[in-house]
Amino acid sequence: MPQPSLEDARRIRHGRLKLLLVLLVCAAPVIASYFTYYVLRPQGRTNYGELILPTRELPPGLLLRDLQGGRVPTAALRQQWQLVVVAGGDCDRLCETQLYLQRQLRETLGKDRARLDKLWLVPDDAAVRPEVLRSIGDARVLRVPRAELAAWLEPAAGQALENHFYLVDPMGQWMMRFPAQPDPSRIKRDLTRLMTASRSWDTAGH
């Protein structure tokens, strides 16, 4: 078999180096924002939400359906921050509380609220009451099989999926989980810091 010449080998190495540099340039804003938030922070400042490391990518085959039964592509959940509530369609008192806090937390972000979507994932087939839908305004409600959802999002030890808020970044990466029975003011601080840290690469969405 003919062997590549030194010139061919040099071109191959050069091409690989260029590709690596392009990838680093594309990823740099995201890496920098997370590094700034989680590493170069003032001494004594702590995160309230639990950082998920490594982050978990939104499964491309996740079966999402709207309340009319129509299939929703996972791409619809990208390019926006998503504050996620998981609750059955019958929406008990905990669910109602979570949805209320979800709405209030988004509103407290002021001009940055356009960058955060409210997402309610329903892991069963129970009917959603009309009055609940009216109360959540423009929140997106999608059904998803519980087993598939549990392969992506995960509660803390001893907790259920329904007990947390989950934060997904605009690339579709689940990257933070907030404690059960949360302190809304501390969630707001985390959200505000993340919105600030990500302004260099994130944009307002729909």
mmCIF file of C-alpha atoms in Angstrom:
data_model
loop_
_atom_site.group_PDB
_atom_site.id
_atom_site.type_symbol
_atom_site.label_atom_id
_atom_site.label_comp_id
_atom_site.label_asym_id
_atom_site.label_seq_id
_atom_site.Cartn_x
_atom_site.Cartn_y
_atom_site.Cartn_z
ATOM 1 C CA MET A 1 0.000 0.000 0.000
ATOM 2 C CA PRO A 2 1.323 3.473 -0.816
ATOM 3 C CA GLN A 3 2.312 5.514 2.206
ATOM 4 C CA PRO A 4 1.287 9.187 2.566
ATOM 5 C CA SER A 5 4.045 11.636 1.913
ATOM 6 C CA LEU A 6 5.331 14.010 4.561
ATOM 7 C CA GLU A 7 3.458 16.808 2.828
ATOM 8 C CA ASP A 8 0.187 14.817 2.911
ATOM 9 C CA ALA A 9 0.689 14.038 6.618
ATOM 10 C CA ARG A 10 1.338 17.715 7.325
ATOM 11 C CA ARG A 11 -1.880 18.729 5.523
ATOM 12 C CA ILE A 12 -3.882 16.142 7.474
ATOM 13 C CA ARG A 13 -2.526 17.403 10.793
ATOM 14 C CA HIS A 14 -3.197 20.980 9.763
ATOM 15 C CA GLY A 15 -6.783 20.133 8.775
ATOM 16 C CA ARG A 16 -7.450 18.404 12.067
ATOM 17 C CA LEU A 17 -6.048 21.340 14.000
ATOM 18 C CA LYS A 18 -8.304 23.765 12.109
ATOM 19 C CA LEU A 19 -11.360 21.612 12.834
ATOM 20 C CA LEU A 20 -10.474 21.488 16.530
ATOM 21 C CA LEU A 21 -10.070 25.270 16.643
ATOM 22 C CA VAL A 22 -13.470 25.779 14.979
ATOM 23 C CA LEU A 23 -15.128 23.501 17.548
ATOM 24 C CA LEU A 24 -13.433 25.340 20.417
ATOM 25 C CA VAL A 25 -14.528 28.732 19.061
ATOM 26 C CA CYS A 26 -18.145 27.529 18.806
ATOM 27 C CA ALA A 27 -18.150 26.101 22.325
ATOM 28 C CA ALA A 28 -16.167 28.890 23.984
ATOM 29 C CA PRO A 29 -19.085 31.233 24.883
ATOM 30 C CA VAL A 30 -21.026 28.448 26.580
ATOM 31 C CA ILE A 31 -17.975 27.160 28.440
ATOM 32 C CA ALA A 32 -17.018 30.691 29.478
ATOM 33 C CA SER A 33 -20.468 31.520 30.839
ATOM 34 C CA TYR A 34 -20.643 28.377 32.973
ATOM 35 C CA PHE A 35 -17.012 28.844 34.092
ATOM 36 C CA THR A 36 -17.741 32.414 35.120
ATOM 37 C CA TYR A 37 -20.848 31.410 37.028
ATOM 38 C CA TYR A 38 -19.547 28.334 38.790
ATOM 39 C CA VAL A 39 -15.807 28.983 39.189
ATOM 40 C CA LEU A 40 -15.013 32.707 39.093
ATOM 41 C CA ARG A 41 -17.675 33.683 41.595
ATOM 42 C CA PRO A 42 -17.219 35.888 44.649
ATOM 43 C CA GLN A 43 -16.048 34.026 47.725
ATOM 44 C CA GLY A 44 -18.921 32.906 49.935
ATOM 45 C CA ARG A 45 -21.480 32.811 47.128
ATOM 46 C CA THR A 46 -23.121 29.395 46.719
ATOM 47 C CA ASN A 47 -25.545 27.918 44.219
ATOM 48 C CA TYR A 48 -28.948 26.948 45.518
ATOM 49 C CA GLY A 49 -29.728 24.537 42.675
ATOM 50 C CA GLU A 50 -27.721 21.347 42.309
ATOM 51 C CA LEU A 51 -25.509 21.430 39.222
ATOM 52 C CA ILE A 52 -25.857 18.258 37.139
ATOM 53 C CA LEU A 53 -22.404 17.038 36.084
ATOM 54 C CA PRO A 54 -22.129 15.867 33.455
ATOM 55 C CA THR A 55 -25.165 17.580 31.994
ATOM 56 C CA ARG A 56 -27.753 15.309 30.398
ATOM 57 C CA GLU A 57 -28.762 15.981 26.808
ATOM 58 C CA LEU A 58 -32.420 16.010 25.836
ATOM 59 C CA PRO A 59 -32.922 12.564 24.240
ATOM 60 C CA PRO A 60 -33.637 13.132 20.530
ATOM 61 C CA GLY A 61 -36.150 10.280 20.508
ATOM 62 C CA LEU A 62 -38.114 11.426 23.568
ATOM 63 C CA LEU A 63 -41.812 10.882 22.825
ATOM 64 C CA LEU A 64 -43.447 14.266 23.396
ATOM 65 C CA ARG A 65 -47.108 14.908 22.623
ATOM 66 C CA ASP A 66 -49.350 17.918 23.087
ATOM 67 C CA LEU A 67 -52.707 17.629 24.843
ATOM 68 C CA GLN A 68 -54.404 16.916 21.519
ATOM 69 C CA GLY A 69 -52.145 13.913 20.965
ATOM 70 C CA GLY A 70 -49.960 15.497 18.291
ATOM 71 C CA ARG A 71 -46.277 14.607 18.204
ATOM 72 C CA VAL A 72 -43.922 17.431 19.228
ATOM 73 C CA PRO A 73 -40.275 17.260 18.093
ATOM 74 C CA THR A 74 -37.650 17.637 20.785
ATOM 75 C CA ALA A 75 -36.125 20.468 18.737
ATOM 76 C CA ALA A 76 -39.061 22.597 19.937
ATOM 77 C CA LEU A 77 -37.497 22.617 23.414
ATOM 78 C CA ARG A 78 -34.156 23.975 22.280
ATOM 79 C CA GLN A 79 -32.961 27.588 21.926
ATOM 80 C CA GLN A 80 -34.753 28.545 25.148
ATOM 81 C CA TRP A 81 -34.072 28.057 28.833
ATOM 82 C CA GLN A 82 -36.755 25.705 30.193
ATOM 83 C CA LEU A 83 -37.988 25.749 33.791
ATOM 84 C CA VAL A 84 -39.611 22.333 34.062
ATOM 85 C CA VAL A 85 -42.370 21.054 36.331
ATOM 86 C CA VAL A 86 -43.259 17.342 36.303
ATOM 87 C CA ALA A 87 -46.790 16.500 37.471
ATOM 88 C CA GLY A 88 -49.688 14.242 36.582
ATOM 89 C CA GLY A 89 -52.603 15.547 34.582
ATOM 90 C CA ASP A 90 -54.927 15.557 37.598
ATOM 91 C CA CYS A 91 -52.626 18.234 39.127
ATOM 92 C CA ASP A 92 -52.817 17.880 42.908
ATOM 93 C CA ARG A 93 -52.029 20.625 45.424
ATOM 94 C CA LEU A 94 -48.259 20.218 45.000
ATOM 95 C CA CYS A 95 -48.660 20.533 41.238
ATOM 96 C CA GLU A 96 -50.729 23.695 41.577
ATOM 97 C CA THR A 97 -48.117 25.194 43.900
ATOM 98 C CA GLN A 98 -45.273 24.304 41.524
ATOM 99 C CA LEU A 99 -47.072 25.810 38.532
ATOM 100 C CA TYR A 100 -47.815 28.994 40.477
ATOM 101 C CA LEU A 101 -44.182 29.358 41.538
ATOM 102 C CA GLN A 102 -43.030 28.600 38.008
ATOM 103 C CA ARG A 103 -45.130 31.490 36.694
ATOM 104 C CA GLN A 104 -43.991 33.875 39.426
ATOM 105 C CA LEU A 105 -40.311 33.001 39.010
ATOM 106 C CA ARG A 106 -40.437 33.719 35.298
ATOM 107 C CA GLU A 107 -42.113 37.084 35.882
ATOM 108 C CA THR A 108 -39.450 38.129 38.415
ATOM 109 C CA LEU A 109 -36.799 37.947 35.682
ATOM 110 C CA GLY A 110 -38.099 41.169 34.148
ATOM 111 C CA LYS A 111 -36.697 41.751 30.672
ATOM 112 C CA ASP A 112 -35.001 38.334 30.756
ATOM 113 C CA ARG A 113 -38.294 36.466 31.117
ATOM 114 C CA ALA A 114 -38.511 36.166 27.322
ATOM 115 C CA ARG A 115 -35.502 33.829 27.498
ATOM 116 C CA LEU A 116 -37.158 31.368 29.882
ATOM 117 C CA ASP A 117 -40.042 29.052 28.951
ATOM 118 C CA LYS A 118 -42.409 27.415 31.420
ATOM 119 C CA LEU A 119 -42.715 23.709 30.667
ATOM 120 C CA TRP A 120 -45.084 21.253 32.337
ATOM 121 C CA LEU A 121 -44.296 17.618 31.533
ATOM 122 C CA VAL A 122 -47.217 15.254 32.201
ATOM 123 C CA PRO A 123 -46.089 11.629 32.656
ATOM 124 C CA ASP A 124 -49.582 10.056 32.540
ATOM 125 C CA ASP A 125 -52.826 10.129 30.550
ATOM 126 C CA ALA A 126 -55.012 11.868 33.142
ATOM 127 C CA ALA A 127 -57.126 14.710 31.781
ATOM 128 C CA VAL A 128 -55.937 18.208 32.619
ATOM 129 C CA ARG A 129 -58.671 20.366 34.118
ATOM 130 C CA PRO A 130 -59.590 23.460 32.034
ATOM 131 C CA GLU A 131 -59.249 25.764 35.038
ATOM 132 C CA VAL A 132 -55.654 24.611 35.542
ATOM 133 C CA LEU A 133 -54.838 25.324 31.905
ATOM 134 C CA ARG A 134 -56.345 28.798 32.228
ATOM 135 C CA SER A 135 -54.280 29.516 35.329
ATOM 136 C CA ILE A 136 -50.903 28.724 33.715
ATOM 137 C CA GLY A 137 -51.231 31.106 30.794
ATOM 138 C CA ASP A 138 -48.606 30.524 28.109
ATOM 139 C CA ALA A 139 -46.894 27.564 29.783
ATOM 140 C CA ARG A 140 -46.264 24.645 27.425
ATOM 141 C CA VAL A 141 -47.894 21.375 28.484
ATOM 142 C CA LEU A 142 -46.590 18.140 26.981
ATOM 143 C CA ARG A 143 -47.216 14.502 27.743
ATOM 144 C CA VAL A 144 -44.251 12.146 27.939
ATOM 145 C CA PRO A 145 -44.015 8.476 28.999
ATOM 146 C CA ARG A 146 -42.784 8.308 32.573
ATOM 147 C CA ALA A 147 -40.143 5.665 31.809
ATOM 148 C CA GLU A 148 -38.640 7.793 29.031
ATOM 149 C CA LEU A 149 -38.722 10.925 31.181
ATOM 150 C CA ALA A 150 -37.057 9.100 34.089
ATOM 151 C CA ALA A 151 -34.211 8.107 31.769
ATOM 152 C CA TRP A 152 -33.432 11.823 31.322
ATOM 153 C CA LEU A 153 -34.489 13.722 34.462
ATOM 154 C CA GLU A 154 -33.733 12.263 37.868
ATOM 155 C CA PRO A 155 -34.931 13.294 41.343
ATOM 156 C CA ALA A 156 -32.704 13.538 44.391
ATOM 157 C CA ALA A 157 -32.371 10.460 46.575
ATOM 158 C CA GLY A 158 -35.607 9.759 48.416
ATOM 159 C CA GLN A 159 -37.611 12.185 46.262
ATOM 160 C CA ALA A 160 -40.060 11.752 43.373
ATOM 161 C CA LEU A 161 -39.755 13.341 39.934
ATOM 162 C CA GLU A 162 -42.676 15.600 40.839
ATOM 163 C CA ASN A 163 -40.888 17.174 43.826
ATOM 164 C CA HIS A 164 -38.407 19.346 41.935
ATOM 165 C CA PHE A 165 -38.008 22.134 39.445
ATOM 166 C CA TYR A 166 -35.567 21.166 36.673
ATOM 167 C CA LEU A 167 -33.621 23.659 34.567
ATOM 168 C CA VAL A 168 -32.693 22.865 30.958
ATOM 169 C CA ASP A 169 -30.391 25.165 28.998
ATOM 170 C CA PRO A 170 -31.015 26.356 25.400
ATOM 171 C CA MET A 171 -28.876 23.523 24.011
ATOM 172 C CA GLY A 172 -31.253 20.968 25.501
ATOM 173 C CA GLN A 173 -28.958 20.032 28.377
ATOM 174 C CA TRP A 174 -30.502 19.318 31.778
ATOM 175 C CA MET A 175 -28.029 21.165 33.969
ATOM 176 C CA MET A 176 -29.676 22.004 37.318
ATOM 177 C CA ARG A 177 -32.167 20.569 39.818
ATOM 178 C CA PHE A 178 -33.727 22.646 42.588
ATOM 179 C CA PRO A 179 -34.507 21.169 46.020
ATOM 180 C CA ALA A 180 -37.912 19.855 47.030
ATOM 181 C CA GLN A 181 -40.001 22.444 48.928
ATOM 182 C CA PRO A 182 -37.789 25.180 47.486
ATOM 183 C CA ASP A 183 -37.083 28.712 48.591
ATOM 184 C CA PRO A 184 -38.348 30.795 45.617
ATOM 185 C CA SER A 185 -36.062 33.736 46.396
ATOM 186 C CA ARG A 186 -32.978 31.519 46.145
ATOM 187 C CA ILE A 187 -34.190 29.964 42.880
ATOM 188 C CA LYS A 188 -34.655 33.491 41.542
ATOM 189 C CA ARG A 189 -31.051 34.363 42.417
ATOM 190 C CA ASP A 190 -29.766 31.324 40.541
ATOM 191 C CA LEU A 191 -31.927 32.091 37.509
ATOM 192 C CA THR A 192 -30.874 35.755 37.476
ATOM 193 C CA ARG A 193 -27.177 34.828 37.633
ATOM 194 C CA LEU A 194 -27.547 32.285 34.851
ATOM 195 C CA MET A 195 -29.402 34.750 32.631
ATOM 196 C CA THR A 196 -26.624 37.266 33.201
ATOM 197 C CA ALA A 197 -23.808 34.776 32.621
ATOM 198 C CA SER A 198 -25.349 33.475 29.385
ATOM 199 C CA ARG A 199 -26.147 36.778 27.673
ATOM 200 C CA SER A 200 -23.105 36.491 25.401
ATOM 201 C CA TRP A 201 -24.444 33.379 23.654
ATOM 202 C CA ASP A 202 -28.148 33.091 24.491
ATOM 203 C CA THR A 203 -30.908 35.084 22.763
ATOM 204 C CA ALA A 204 -34.506 35.913 23.545
ATOM 205 C CA GLY A 205 -36.826 33.273 22.184
ATOM 206 C CA HIS A 206 -40.510 32.937 21.424
#
